[in-house]
Coordinates of C-alpha atoms and ligand atoms in Angstrom, one line a residue:
M6 CA 90.3 -36.1 20.8
C7 CA 89.0 -35.8 23.8
G8 CA 90.5 -33.5 27.5
I9 CA 90.7 -35.1 30.3
I10 CA 91.7 -34.6 33.9
G11 CA 92.7 -34.6 37.5
Y12 CA 92.6 -33.4 40.6
K13 CA 93.7 -33.5 44.0
G14 CA 94.6 -31.6 46.6
L15 CA 92.7 -29.0 49.5
R16 CA 90.8 -26.5 46.7
N17 CA 87.0 -27.7 45.9
A18 CA 87.3 -31.0 43.5
S19 CA 84.6 -29.1 42.0
D20 CA 85.4 -25.8 40.6
V21 CA 88.5 -27.2 39.8
V22 CA 87.8 -29.7 37.1
I23 CA 84.9 -27.8 35.7
N24 CA 87.7 -24.8 35.6
G25 CA 90.2 -27.0 34.0
L26 CA 87.4 -28.1 30.9
K27 CA 86.5 -25.2 30.0
R28 CA 90.1 -24.5 29.6
L29 CA 90.0 -28.0 27.7
E30 CA 86.4 -27.5 26.0
Y31 CA 88.8 -27.1 22.5
R32 CA 89.6 -30.7 22.6
G33 CA 86.0 -31.7 22.2
Y34 CA 82.8 -30.6 23.1
D35 CA 79.6 -32.7 22.1
S36 CA 79.3 -33.8 26.1
W37 CA 81.3 -33.9 29.7
G38 CA 81.3 -35.1 32.6
M39 CA 83.0 -35.6 36.6
A40 CA 83.2 -38.2 39.6
L41 CA 84.1 -36.7 42.0
I42 CA 84.7 -37.7 46.1
G43 CA 83.6 -36.8 48.8
S44 CA 81.1 -38.7 51.3
D45 CA 80.8 -41.1 49.0
M46 CA 81.7 -41.1 45.3
N47 CA 80.0 -39.0 42.6
V48 CA 78.8 -38.6 38.8
V49 CA 77.8 -36.0 36.9
K50 CA 77.7 -36.4 33.3
N51 CA 76.0 -33.9 30.6
V52 CA 75.4 -33.2 26.9
G53 CA 76.6 -30.7 25.5
K54 CA 80.0 -28.1 26.5
I55 CA 80.4 -27.5 30.1
G56 CA 81.5 -23.9 28.9
E57 CA 77.4 -23.8 29.9
V58 CA 78.3 -25.1 33.1
D59 CA 79.1 -22.4 36.4
E60 CA 79.5 -24.1 39.0
I61 CA 77.6 -28.2 40.2
N62 CA 76.9 -28.1 44.3
V63 CA 78.3 -32.1 44.7
G64 CA 79.6 -31.6 47.9
E65 CA 83.0 -31.6 49.7
A66 CA 85.5 -32.9 47.7
H67 CA 89.1 -33.1 47.4
I68 CA 90.1 -35.2 44.6
G69 CA 88.4 -36.0 41.5
I70 CA 88.2 -36.7 37.6
G71 CA 87.0 -35.1 34.4
H72 CA 86.6 -35.6 30.9
T73 CA 84.9 -33.2 27.7
R74 CA 84.3 -35.7 25.1
W75 CA 85.2 -35.4 21.3
S76 CA 82.8 -39.2 20.1
T77 CA 85.0 -41.9 18.4
H78 CA 82.5 -44.8 19.5
G79 CA 78.6 -44.5 20.0
K80 CA 76.3 -41.8 20.0
V81 CA 76.0 -37.8 21.8
N82 CA 74.9 -39.8 24.7
K83 CA 74.9 -39.2 28.7
L84 CA 75.9 -42.8 29.0
N85 CA 77.7 -43.0 26.7
A86 CA 79.8 -39.8 27.9
H87 CA 82.4 -39.7 31.0
P88 CA 83.2 -41.3 33.2
H89 CA 82.9 -45.3 32.9
L90 CA 82.1 -46.8 36.1
S91 CA 83.2 -50.4 37.0
C92 CA 80.7 -52.7 38.5
D93 CA 80.2 -51.7 41.1
K94 CA 80.8 -48.2 41.0
K95 CA 83.7 -47.7 42.1
I96 CA 86.6 -46.8 40.3
A97 CA 86.4 -44.0 38.0
I98 CA 87.5 -43.6 34.2
V99 CA 88.3 -40.8 32.1
H100 CA 89.9 -41.6 27.9
N101 CA 91.6 -39.6 25.8
G102 CA 91.9 -42.6 22.3
I103 CA 90.1 -45.2 20.7
I104 CA 91.1 -48.6 21.9
E105 CA 91.4 -51.2 18.7
N106 CA 90.9 -54.8 20.5
Y107 CA 87.5 -53.1 23.1
Q108 CA 85.5 -56.0 21.5
E109 CA 86.9 -58.7 22.2
M110 CA 87.5 -57.1 25.4
R111 CA 84.0 -56.2 25.6
R112 CA 83.0 -59.9 24.7
Y113 CA 86.1 -60.9 27.7
L114 CA 84.5 -58.8 30.4
I115 CA 80.5 -60.3 29.4
S116 CA 82.1 -63.6 30.4
K117 CA 83.3 -62.6 33.1
D118 CA 80.0 -61.1 34.7
H119 CA 80.4 -57.8 34.8
V120 CA 78.0 -55.5 32.6
F121 CA 78.2 -52.6 30.2
V122 CA 76.0 -49.1 30.2
S123 CA 77.7 -47.6 26.8
D124 CA 78.9 -47.8 23.3
T125 CA 81.9 -46.5 24.1
D126 CA 85.4 -48.8 24.1
S127 CA 86.2 -46.7 27.3
E128 CA 84.0 -48.6 30.0
V129 CA 86.2 -51.3 29.1
I130 CA 88.2 -49.8 31.0
A131 CA 87.4 -49.4 34.5
H132 CA 85.9 -53.4 33.7
L133 CA 89.1 -54.1 33.0
I134 CA 90.8 -52.8 36.7
E135 CA 88.2 -54.5 38.0
E136 CA 88.5 -57.9 36.7
H137 CA 92.5 -56.9 37.8
M138 CA 91.5 -55.8 41.8
K139 CA 90.5 -60.0 42.0
T140 CA 93.8 -60.4 42.4
V141 CA 95.6 -57.2 43.5
D142 CA 95.6 -53.8 44.3
F143 CA 94.6 -50.5 42.7
V144 CA 97.5 -49.7 40.9
E145 CA 98.9 -52.8 39.7
A146 CA 95.2 -53.7 38.6
V147 CA 95.7 -50.2 36.1
R148 CA 99.5 -51.5 35.0
R149 CA 98.2 -54.9 34.5
A150 CA 95.0 -53.4 32.5
V151 CA 97.2 -51.4 30.5
N152 CA 99.6 -53.2 29.4
E153 CA 96.5 -55.9 27.6
L154 CA 95.0 -52.9 26.1
K155 CA 95.8 -51.8 22.0
G156 CA 95.6 -48.5 20.3
S157 CA 95.9 -45.1 21.9
Y158 CA 94.9 -44.3 25.9
A159 CA 95.5 -41.0 27.8
I160 CA 93.6 -42.9 30.9
V161 CA 93.0 -41.2 34.9
A162 CA 91.4 -43.1 37.3
M163 CA 90.2 -43.8 40.5
H164 CA 88.8 -45.9 43.0
K165 CA 86.6 -44.4 46.1
D166 CA 88.1 -45.9 48.0
M167 CA 92.2 -44.8 47.4
K168 CA 92.5 -41.0 48.5
Y169 CA 94.9 -40.9 44.9
L170 CA 94.5 -40.7 40.9
V171 CA 96.3 -43.4 38.5
G172 CA 96.9 -42.3 35.1
A173 CA 98.5 -43.9 31.6
K174 CA 99.9 -42.9 28.7
K175 CA 100.0 -43.8 24.7
D176 CA 99.9 -42.5 22.1
S177 CA 97.0 -39.2 24.2
P178 CA 99.2 -36.3 25.6
L179 CA 98.8 -36.9 29.3
V180 CA 100.9 -34.1 31.7
I181 CA 101.3 -34.3 35.5
G182 CA 100.9 -30.4 37.0
V183 CA 102.7 -30.5 40.6
G184 CA 101.3 -27.6 43.0
E185 CA 101.8 -26.5 46.6
N186 CA 100.1 -29.6 48.1
E187 CA 97.9 -30.3 44.9
L188 CA 98.3 -31.9 42.1
F189 CA 96.7 -32.1 38.1
F190 CA 96.4 -35.1 35.5
A191 CA 94.9 -33.1 32.0
S192 CA 95.4 -33.5 27.8
D193 CA 97.0 -30.2 27.7
V194 CA 99.1 -27.7 30.2
P195 CA 96.4 -24.3 29.8
A196 CA 93.3 -27.2 32.1
F197 CA 95.6 -26.0 35.0
L198 CA 98.3 -22.8 34.5
E199 CA 96.2 -20.6 36.7
Y200 CA 97.6 -23.2 39.6
T201 CA 100.8 -24.1 37.9
R202 CA 103.6 -24.0 35.8
D203 CA 105.2 -27.1 37.5
V204 CA 105.0 -29.5 34.7
V205 CA 106.1 -33.0 34.0
F206 CA 105.3 -34.4 30.4
M207 CA 104.4 -37.8 30.5
D208 CA 106.2 -40.5 27.9
D209 CA 104.3 -43.2 26.6
G210 CA 104.7 -46.8 28.2
E211 CA 104.6 -44.2 31.4
L212 CA 102.0 -45.1 34.8
A213 CA 101.9 -42.3 37.7
V214 CA 100.2 -42.7 40.5
L215 CA 99.6 -38.9 41.7
N216 CA 99.4 -38.8 45.9
S217 CA 101.4 -37.1 48.6
G218 CA 103.8 -36.9 45.3
V219 CA 104.5 -37.8 42.1
E220 CA 105.2 -41.5 40.9
I221 CA 105.8 -42.2 37.1
F222 CA 106.3 -46.3 36.4
D223 CA 107.6 -47.8 34.0
I224 CA 103.6 -50.0 32.6
E225 CA 105.4 -53.4 31.0
T226 CA 108.4 -53.8 33.8
G227 CA 106.2 -52.1 37.0
K228 CA 109.9 -50.5 38.1
K229 CA 109.7 -46.8 38.9
K230 CA 111.2 -43.6 36.8
K231 CA 112.6 -40.6 37.6
K232 CA 111.1 -37.9 35.5
D233 CA 111.9 -33.5 35.2
I234 CA 109.5 -31.0 36.2
T235 CA 108.9 -28.3 33.6
H236 CA 109.0 -24.8 34.4
V237 CA 106.7 -24.3 31.5
D238 CA 106.7 -20.1 30.6
W239 CA 103.2 -19.6 29.6
S240 CA 101.0 -17.7 31.9
A241 CA 97.3 -18.4 33.0
E242 CA 96.1 -14.8 30.3
Q243 CA 97.3 -16.3 27.6
A244 CA 95.3 -19.3 27.7
S245 CA 91.7 -16.7 28.9
K246 CA 90.2 -14.3 26.5
G247 CA 91.0 -11.0 27.9
E248 CA 88.7 -7.9 26.7
F249 CA 87.6 -10.8 23.5
E250 CA 84.3 -12.2 22.6
H251 CA 87.1 -14.9 21.0
F252 CA 90.0 -16.5 21.9
M253 CA 90.0 -16.7 17.8
M254 CA 90.4 -12.9 17.5
K255 CA 92.5 -12.1 20.7
E256 CA 94.5 -15.2 18.6
I257 CA 94.4 -13.4 15.3
S258 CA 95.1 -10.2 16.5
E259 CA 98.4 -11.6 18.3
Q260 CA 100.3 -11.6 15.1
N261 CA 101.9 -8.8 14.8
R262 CA 103.5 -9.9 18.7
T263 CA 104.0 -14.3 17.8
I264 CA 105.6 -13.5 14.5
K265 CA 108.3 -11.5 16.9
Q266 CA 108.4 -14.0 18.8
A267 CA 108.7 -16.8 16.2
L268 CA 111.6 -14.6 15.1
S269 CA 113.6 -14.7 18.6
H270 CA 115.4 -17.6 17.9
S271 CA 119.0 -17.2 18.4
R272 CA 120.8 -16.7 14.4
D273 CA 122.8 -19.9 15.4
T274 CA 120.0 -22.2 15.5
I275 CA 118.1 -20.7 12.7
E276 CA 122.1 -21.9 10.9
D277 CA 122.2 -25.2 12.9
I278 CA 118.9 -25.7 11.1
A279 CA 120.0 -24.2 7.5
N280 CA 122.7 -26.2 7.6
R281 CA 121.3 -29.2 8.5
I282 CA 118.8 -28.4 5.4
N283 CA 121.2 -28.0 3.2
N284 CA 123.2 -31.0 4.3
A285 CA 120.5 -33.2 3.4
F286 CA 119.7 -35.2 0.6
G287 CA 116.1 -34.7 0.7
I288 CA 114.3 -32.4 2.1
F289 CA 110.0 -33.9 3.4
F290 CA 108.3 -30.8 6.0
V291 CA 105.2 -33.5 6.4
A292 CA 101.4 -31.6 8.2
C293 CA 97.7 -31.9 8.5
G294 CA 95.2 -29.3 7.8
S295 CA 96.1 -26.3 8.0
S296 CA 100.3 -26.7 8.6
Y297 CA 100.1 -28.8 5.6
H298 CA 99.4 -25.4 3.5
A299 CA 101.7 -23.6 5.8
A300 CA 104.2 -26.5 4.3
L301 CA 103.2 -25.8 0.9
T302 CA 103.8 -22.4 0.7
A303 CA 106.9 -23.2 2.2
S304 CA 108.3 -25.4 -0.9
Y305 CA 107.7 -22.0 -2.6
I306 CA 110.2 -19.8 -0.7
F307 CA 112.6 -22.5 -0.5
S308 CA 112.3 -22.4 -4.9
K309 CA 112.1 -18.2 -4.8
I310 CA 114.7 -18.1 -2.1
A311 CA 117.0 -20.6 -1.4
K312 CA 116.8 -22.6 -4.9
K313 CA 116.5 -25.8 -3.1
H314 CA 113.1 -28.7 -3.7
I315 CA 111.6 -29.3 -0.5
N316 CA 108.6 -33.0 -1.2
V317 CA 105.7 -31.9 0.7
V318 CA 103.5 -34.1 1.7
V319 CA 100.3 -35.0 3.6
A320 CA 101.0 -36.9 7.0
S321 CA 98.5 -39.6 6.8
E322 CA 99.7 -40.2 3.0
F323 CA 103.6 -40.0 4.5
P324 CA 103.6 -44.4 5.1
Y325 CA 103.4 -44.6 1.3
Y326 CA 106.2 -42.8 1.1
K327 CA 108.0 -44.6 3.3
D328 CA 110.4 -45.9 0.8
F329 CA 111.7 -43.6 -0.2
L330 CA 113.0 -42.8 3.0
T331 CA 117.2 -42.7 4.1
D332 CA 119.3 -41.7 6.5
R333 CA 121.0 -39.5 4.7
T334 CA 116.9 -37.8 5.1
L335 CA 116.0 -35.1 6.4
M336 CA 112.4 -35.1 7.6
M337 CA 110.3 -31.5 8.7
P338 CA 107.1 -32.8 11.0
I339 CA 105.9 -28.8 11.8
S340 CA 102.6 -28.8 14.1
Q341 CA 101.2 -26.2 15.8
S342 CA 99.7 -29.2 18.7
G343 CA 102.1 -31.3 18.4
E344 CA 99.9 -34.7 19.1
T345 CA 98.5 -34.7 15.6
A346 CA 98.7 -38.2 15.3
D347 CA 98.9 -39.1 10.8
V348 CA 102.1 -36.2 12.3
L349 CA 103.5 -39.1 14.6
Q350 CA 103.1 -41.4 12.9
A351 CA 105.0 -40.7 10.4
V352 CA 107.5 -39.2 12.2
K353 CA 108.3 -42.6 13.9
T354 CA 107.3 -44.1 10.2
A355 CA 111.1 -41.9 9.9
K356 CA 113.3 -43.1 12.5
E357 CA 112.9 -46.7 12.1
K358 CA 114.3 -45.6 9.4
G359 CA 117.3 -43.3 10.4
T360 CA 116.3 -40.7 9.1
H361 CA 116.2 -37.5 10.7
V362 CA 114.3 -35.6 11.9
V363 CA 114.0 -31.6 13.3
S364 CA 110.1 -30.5 14.1
I365 CA 109.0 -27.2 13.9
V366 CA 106.2 -27.4 16.7
N367 CA 104.6 -24.8 19.3
V368 CA 103.5 -26.8 21.8
V369 CA 106.8 -27.5 24.0
G370 CA 106.6 -31.1 26.2
S371 CA 104.5 -32.2 23.9
S372 CA 105.2 -36.1 22.0
L373 CA 106.5 -34.0 18.7
Y374 CA 108.3 -32.3 20.3
R375 CA 110.5 -34.7 22.9
Q376 CA 110.1 -37.3 19.4
S377 CA 112.1 -35.2 17.3
D378 CA 116.6 -35.1 17.0
Y379 CA 115.5 -31.2 17.6
A380 CA 112.1 -29.3 17.4
L381 CA 112.2 -25.7 16.4
T382 CA 109.3 -24.0 18.5
M383 CA 106.5 -21.3 17.1
N384 CA 106.6 -19.3 20.6
A385 CA 103.1 -18.5 20.4
G386 CA 101.8 -19.4 22.8
P387 CA 98.8 -21.5 23.8
E388 CA 96.4 -21.7 20.7
I389 CA 93.3 -21.6 22.4
C390 CA 90.8 -21.4 19.4
V391 CA 90.5 -24.5 16.8
L392 CA 91.4 -22.7 13.8
S393 CA 94.9 -21.9 13.5
T394 CA 95.6 -18.7 13.4
K395 CA 98.9 -16.7 15.2
T396 CA 100.4 -20.9 14.8
Y397 CA 99.7 -20.7 10.9
T398 CA 101.6 -17.0 10.8
S399 CA 104.0 -18.6 13.0
Q400 CA 104.8 -21.0 10.7
L401 CA 105.7 -19.6 8.2
T402 CA 107.5 -16.6 9.2
L403 CA 110.3 -19.4 10.2
L404 CA 109.9 -21.2 7.0
T405 CA 110.6 -18.3 5.1
L406 CA 112.9 -17.0 7.4
L407 CA 115.1 -20.9 7.4
A408 CA 114.6 -20.2 3.6
Y409 CA 117.2 -17.0 3.4
A410 CA 119.5 -18.9 6.1
C411 CA 119.5 -21.3 3.6
A412 CA 120.4 -19.0 0.7
G413 CA 123.3 -17.5 3.8
K414 CA 120.3 -14.6 3.9
I415 CA 119.2 -14.3 6.3
D416 CA 119.7 -10.5 7.8
E417 CA 117.8 -9.6 4.4
G418 CA 115.2 -12.7 5.7
K419 CA 115.3 -11.4 9.2
L420 CA 114.7 -7.4 8.3
L421 CA 111.6 -8.1 5.5
L422 CA 109.3 -10.5 8.2
E423 CA 110.0 -8.3 11.4
R424 CA 108.7 -5.1 8.7
V425 CA 105.6 -7.8 7.9
A426 CA 105.0 -8.0 12.0
K427 CA 104.2 -3.9 11.6
E428 CA 102.3 -4.7 8.9
V429 CA 100.2 -7.6 10.4
E430 CA 99.6 -4.9 13.2
E431 CA 97.7 -2.2 11.0
L432 CA 95.8 -5.5 8.9
T433 CA 94.0 -6.7 11.8
S434 CA 94.0 -2.5 13.8
P435 CA 89.6 -2.1 14.1
E436 CA 89.9 0.2 11.5
T437 CA 90.7 -2.5 9.0
R438 CA 88.5 -5.3 10.6
I439 CA 85.1 -3.0 9.9
R440 CA 86.0 -3.7 6.5
L441 CA 85.9 -7.1 6.8
V442 CA 82.1 -7.4 8.7
E443 CA 81.3 -5.0 5.5
L444 CA 82.1 -7.8 3.3
A445 CA 81.1 -10.8 5.8
S446 CA 77.5 -9.1 5.5
K447 CA 77.9 -8.9 2.1
L448 CA 78.6 -13.5 1.6
K449 CA 77.0 -15.0 5.0
D450 CA 74.6 -17.0 2.7
K451 CA 76.0 -17.4 0.3
K452 CA 76.4 -21.5 -0.9
N453 CA 79.6 -21.4 -2.2
I454 CA 82.8 -19.3 -1.9
F455 CA 85.9 -20.0 -4.3
V456 CA 89.8 -18.4 -3.9
I457 CA 91.8 -18.2 -6.3
G458 CA 95.7 -17.6 -6.1
R459 CA 99.6 -18.9 -7.5
G460 CA 103.0 -19.4 -6.8
V461 CA 103.2 -18.9 -2.9
N462 CA 98.6 -17.9 -3.1
Y463 CA 97.8 -21.4 -4.1
P464 CA 97.9 -23.1 -0.8
T465 CA 97.5 -20.2 0.7
A466 CA 93.8 -20.4 -0.7
L467 CA 93.7 -23.0 0.2
E468 CA 94.3 -22.1 3.7
A469 CA 91.5 -19.2 3.3
A470 CA 88.9 -21.3 2.4
L471 CA 89.8 -24.1 4.9
K472 CA 89.3 -21.2 7.1
I473 CA 86.2 -19.5 5.8
K474 CA 84.1 -23.0 5.9
E475 CA 85.5 -25.3 9.1
V476 CA 84.2 -22.0 11.4
S477 CA 80.9 -20.6 8.9
Y478 CA 80.1 -24.1 7.6
I479 CA 79.8 -22.0 4.2
H480 CA 81.5 -24.5 1.5
A481 CA 84.7 -22.9 0.0
E482 CA 87.4 -24.5 -2.2
G483 CA 90.7 -23.1 -2.8
F484 CA 91.9 -23.0 -6.6
P485 CA 95.1 -22.2 -8.3
G486 CA 94.5 -19.4 -10.7
G487 CA 94.8 -21.5 -13.2
E488 CA 93.2 -24.5 -12.7
L489 CA 89.9 -23.5 -12.1
K490 CA 88.8 -23.2 -15.3
H491 CA 90.0 -27.1 -15.8
G492 CA 85.7 -27.6 -14.5
T493 CA 85.1 -26.3 -11.4
I494 CA 84.6 -23.0 -13.1
A495 CA 80.7 -24.8 -14.5
L496 CA 79.7 -23.8 -10.6
I497 CA 80.0 -20.2 -11.2
S498 CA 77.1 -18.1 -12.0
E499 CA 75.6 -14.9 -11.2
G500 CA 76.6 -13.4 -7.6
T501 CA 79.5 -16.8 -7.2
P502 CA 81.5 -14.3 -4.9
C503 CA 85.1 -15.7 -5.7
I504 CA 88.2 -14.4 -3.5
V505 CA 91.7 -13.5 -5.8
L506 CA 95.0 -13.0 -4.7
A507 CA 96.7 -10.6 -5.9
P508 CA 100.4 -9.7 -4.9
N509 CA 101.9 -8.2 -6.6
D510 CA 104.3 -10.5 -8.2
E511 CA 105.6 -12.8 -11.4
T512 CA 101.6 -13.7 -11.1
R513 CA 99.5 -10.7 -10.7
E514 CA 98.6 -10.7 -14.6
E515 CA 97.3 -13.4 -15.0
I516 CA 95.7 -13.9 -11.4
I517 CA 93.4 -10.5 -13.1
S518 CA 93.0 -12.5 -15.8
N519 CA 91.9 -15.4 -14.2
A520 CA 89.3 -13.5 -12.4
M521 CA 89.0 -11.9 -15.3
E522 CA 87.4 -15.4 -16.6
I523 CA 85.2 -15.6 -13.5
K524 CA 83.5 -12.1 -13.8
S525 CA 82.8 -12.1 -17.3
R526 CA 79.9 -15.5 -15.9
G527 CA 79.1 -13.4 -13.4
G528 CA 81.2 -14.3 -11.1
Y529 CA 81.7 -11.3 -8.1
I530 CA 85.3 -10.4 -7.0
I531 CA 86.9 -9.5 -3.1
G532 CA 90.6 -8.8 -4.5
I533 CA 93.2 -8.7 -1.7
S534 CA 96.1 -7.3 -3.1
P535 CA 98.4 -4.6 -3.2
E536 CA 96.4 -1.8 -5.5
N537 CA 92.7 -2.0 -7.0
N538 CA 91.5 -3.4 -10.1
E539 CA 88.8 -2.3 -12.5
V540 CA 87.9 -6.2 -11.9
F541 CA 88.2 -5.9 -8.5
D542 CA 84.0 -5.7 -7.4
F543 CA 85.6 -5.0 -3.8
H544 CA 89.4 -3.8 -3.1
I545 CA 90.5 -4.8 0.3
K546 CA 94.3 -3.4 0.4
V547 CA 97.1 -4.3 2.1
P548 CA 101.0 -4.0 2.0
D549 CA 103.6 -5.5 -1.4
E550 CA 106.1 -7.7 0.7
G551 CA 107.2 -9.9 -2.3
I552 CA 107.5 -13.3 -1.1
A553 CA 106.1 -13.1 2.3
S554 CA 102.8 -11.8 0.4
S555 CA 101.0 -15.7 1.5
I556 CA 101.9 -14.1 5.5
L557 CA 100.4 -11.1 5.0
N558 CA 97.3 -12.6 2.8
I559 CA 95.4 -14.4 5.5
I560 CA 94.7 -12.1 7.4
P561 CA 92.3 -10.2 6.2
I562 CA 91.2 -14.2 5.6
Q563 CA 90.9 -14.6 9.5
I564 CA 89.0 -11.8 10.0
L565 CA 86.2 -12.3 8.0
A566 CA 86.5 -16.2 8.4
Y567 CA 85.7 -14.9 11.6
Y568 CA 82.6 -12.5 11.4
L569 CA 81.0 -14.8 9.4
A570 CA 80.9 -17.0 11.6
V571 CA 79.2 -14.6 14.3
L572 CA 77.6 -13.1 11.2
R573 CA 75.5 -16.6 11.5
G574 CA 75.4 -17.9 14.8
C575 CA 78.4 -20.2 14.3
D576 CA 80.6 -20.2 17.4
P577 CA 84.2 -19.1 16.0
D578 CA 85.8 -21.2 19.2
K579 CA 84.8 -24.5 18.9
P580 CA 83.4 -25.2 15.1
R581 CA 80.4 -28.6 14.9
N582 CA 82.7 -32.0 14.5
L583 CA 86.1 -30.3 15.3
A584 CA 88.7 -30.5 18.2
K585 CA 91.4 -28.5 18.4
S586 CA 94.2 -31.6 18.1
V587 CA 94.1 -34.7 16.4
T588 CA 95.3 -37.1 18.6
V589 CA 93.8 -40.3 15.9
K590 CA 94.5 -41.4 13.0
Ligands
LIG614 C1 93.3 -25.2 11.7 O1 92.7 -24.4 11.1 C2 93.0 -27.1 11.5 N1 91.9 -27.0 12.5 C3 93.5 -28.4 11.6 O2 94.0 -28.2 10.1 C4 95.0 -28.6 11.7 O3 96.1 -26.9 11.1 C5 95.8 -29.4 12.3 O4 94.3 -30.0 12.3 C6 96.8 -29.6 13.2 O5 96.6 -29.5 14.1 P1 98.5 -29.4 14.1 O6 99.4 -27.9 13.3 O7 98.4 -29.9 15.7 O8 99.4 -30.9 13.6

């Protein structure tokens, strides 16, 4: 997963490209580079994060491309950083995706005397375009080159002697920003949001030329296509940190508002989707990571509130389930980015079987948004931190509301969730945060942290563990309360911390006794609960809201994870090895 950007306009291209890469850094940040056309083609490449760069002086240029990398092929070094160039150094390309037939292409191009300087798959694109330019013009050369590629790509290419950019898309995101006398390519809208909110969302199999205007072509046929311009309602301010030091804490603190925004859909919309769920024969929630945890939580809520069985499947496992699918099955993919490759693959599989697809997605215009029969938006605004926080609770909010709507109790559900939104504001207040700084300082040097929960709080325990480990690098594991004693309890020794999710519901008595089993073996018990209990060594109080405890219980853990990262000197917004949108399988 990388971030790519292209610019053509009246501004200083170097500033626009660097600024855009900084806003795309959450997509990958092991190295970065850019190419600008001024009096000549200037190329700059570096290992490390673009975020540490103030400015680069490469002379005046009004057209350029840039790339921030999450490596898939080839080590993290300058040679493998993008842009990649043709032999004659006249063509520069940036690429996000994986070229599956790059070795075959590389062998063919070497047989045509092309010389490669990197170990990446992407470099073949520059040389392939160069090879085709022996017989056709630049745009046609790009079209023919990408037609020969297998795998996934979002590509932006430029030529030293041409004052325009060419982009092409298949399975990796690529959007076009349309400004006043300026045009942008980018992997995601935040890269150019401060300059324009008018966007053309490219589809797979399309090639675009940004010159005096936008021209879109079908890659296969070369025929021109018409595309609409969408005005997105995100503001640049939403995609900036404001007074917060990190996006992670900003986005955690927004949750009282984003839960309300998730509830802003009309009654008709929610009831329409509830009807689709009620009329389906077999329902599959499909997701990855935190979105999968939200889906798993929802399966308990649908069972409890709507007496409905939901199949929940990790997206990468879905292809092994496809034989169940019929044209009466309902698939509900859940994805913040709408670009997760495993989710998109599952949707493709489902549509081949005639399955109806209703998605829950945050990014308007994303691939999932456009490939679904209906897309229910989370309305959470851009989530820049690599970790999913506000969009996780937005997903839980919408899924809980849908469960109530399926049971014909939409008003009851809305009242509960509006109350929860207010209570979340209290949970993210500076006073609560201080308590969690205290806890983080106790846990920051621990090697293992365990989390247990039952019912809707079993998936919450999984999400809690994911939050802690992916941002602080402390090993954390979530378990159903009754499961720890089936083996892992062997790891409990004096002082091993265990977070216990203990709402006032049917699970309380048993989860408290699970806590006692751990405590009797030396465990340090952190209780997240509406009431304290003698088994807790540290108690974090949360409101008592029954089935909505999964939303309330995750808030203090998000904050704890943040402070663990900060105290351990980790970057909460850009954890090592991760990227915001996993656009490769
Ligand atoms: C969340 O903290 C993780 N970074 C990750 O698991 C994420 O939830 C997962 O990759 C799914 O992303 P999506 O919701 O955009 O599909």
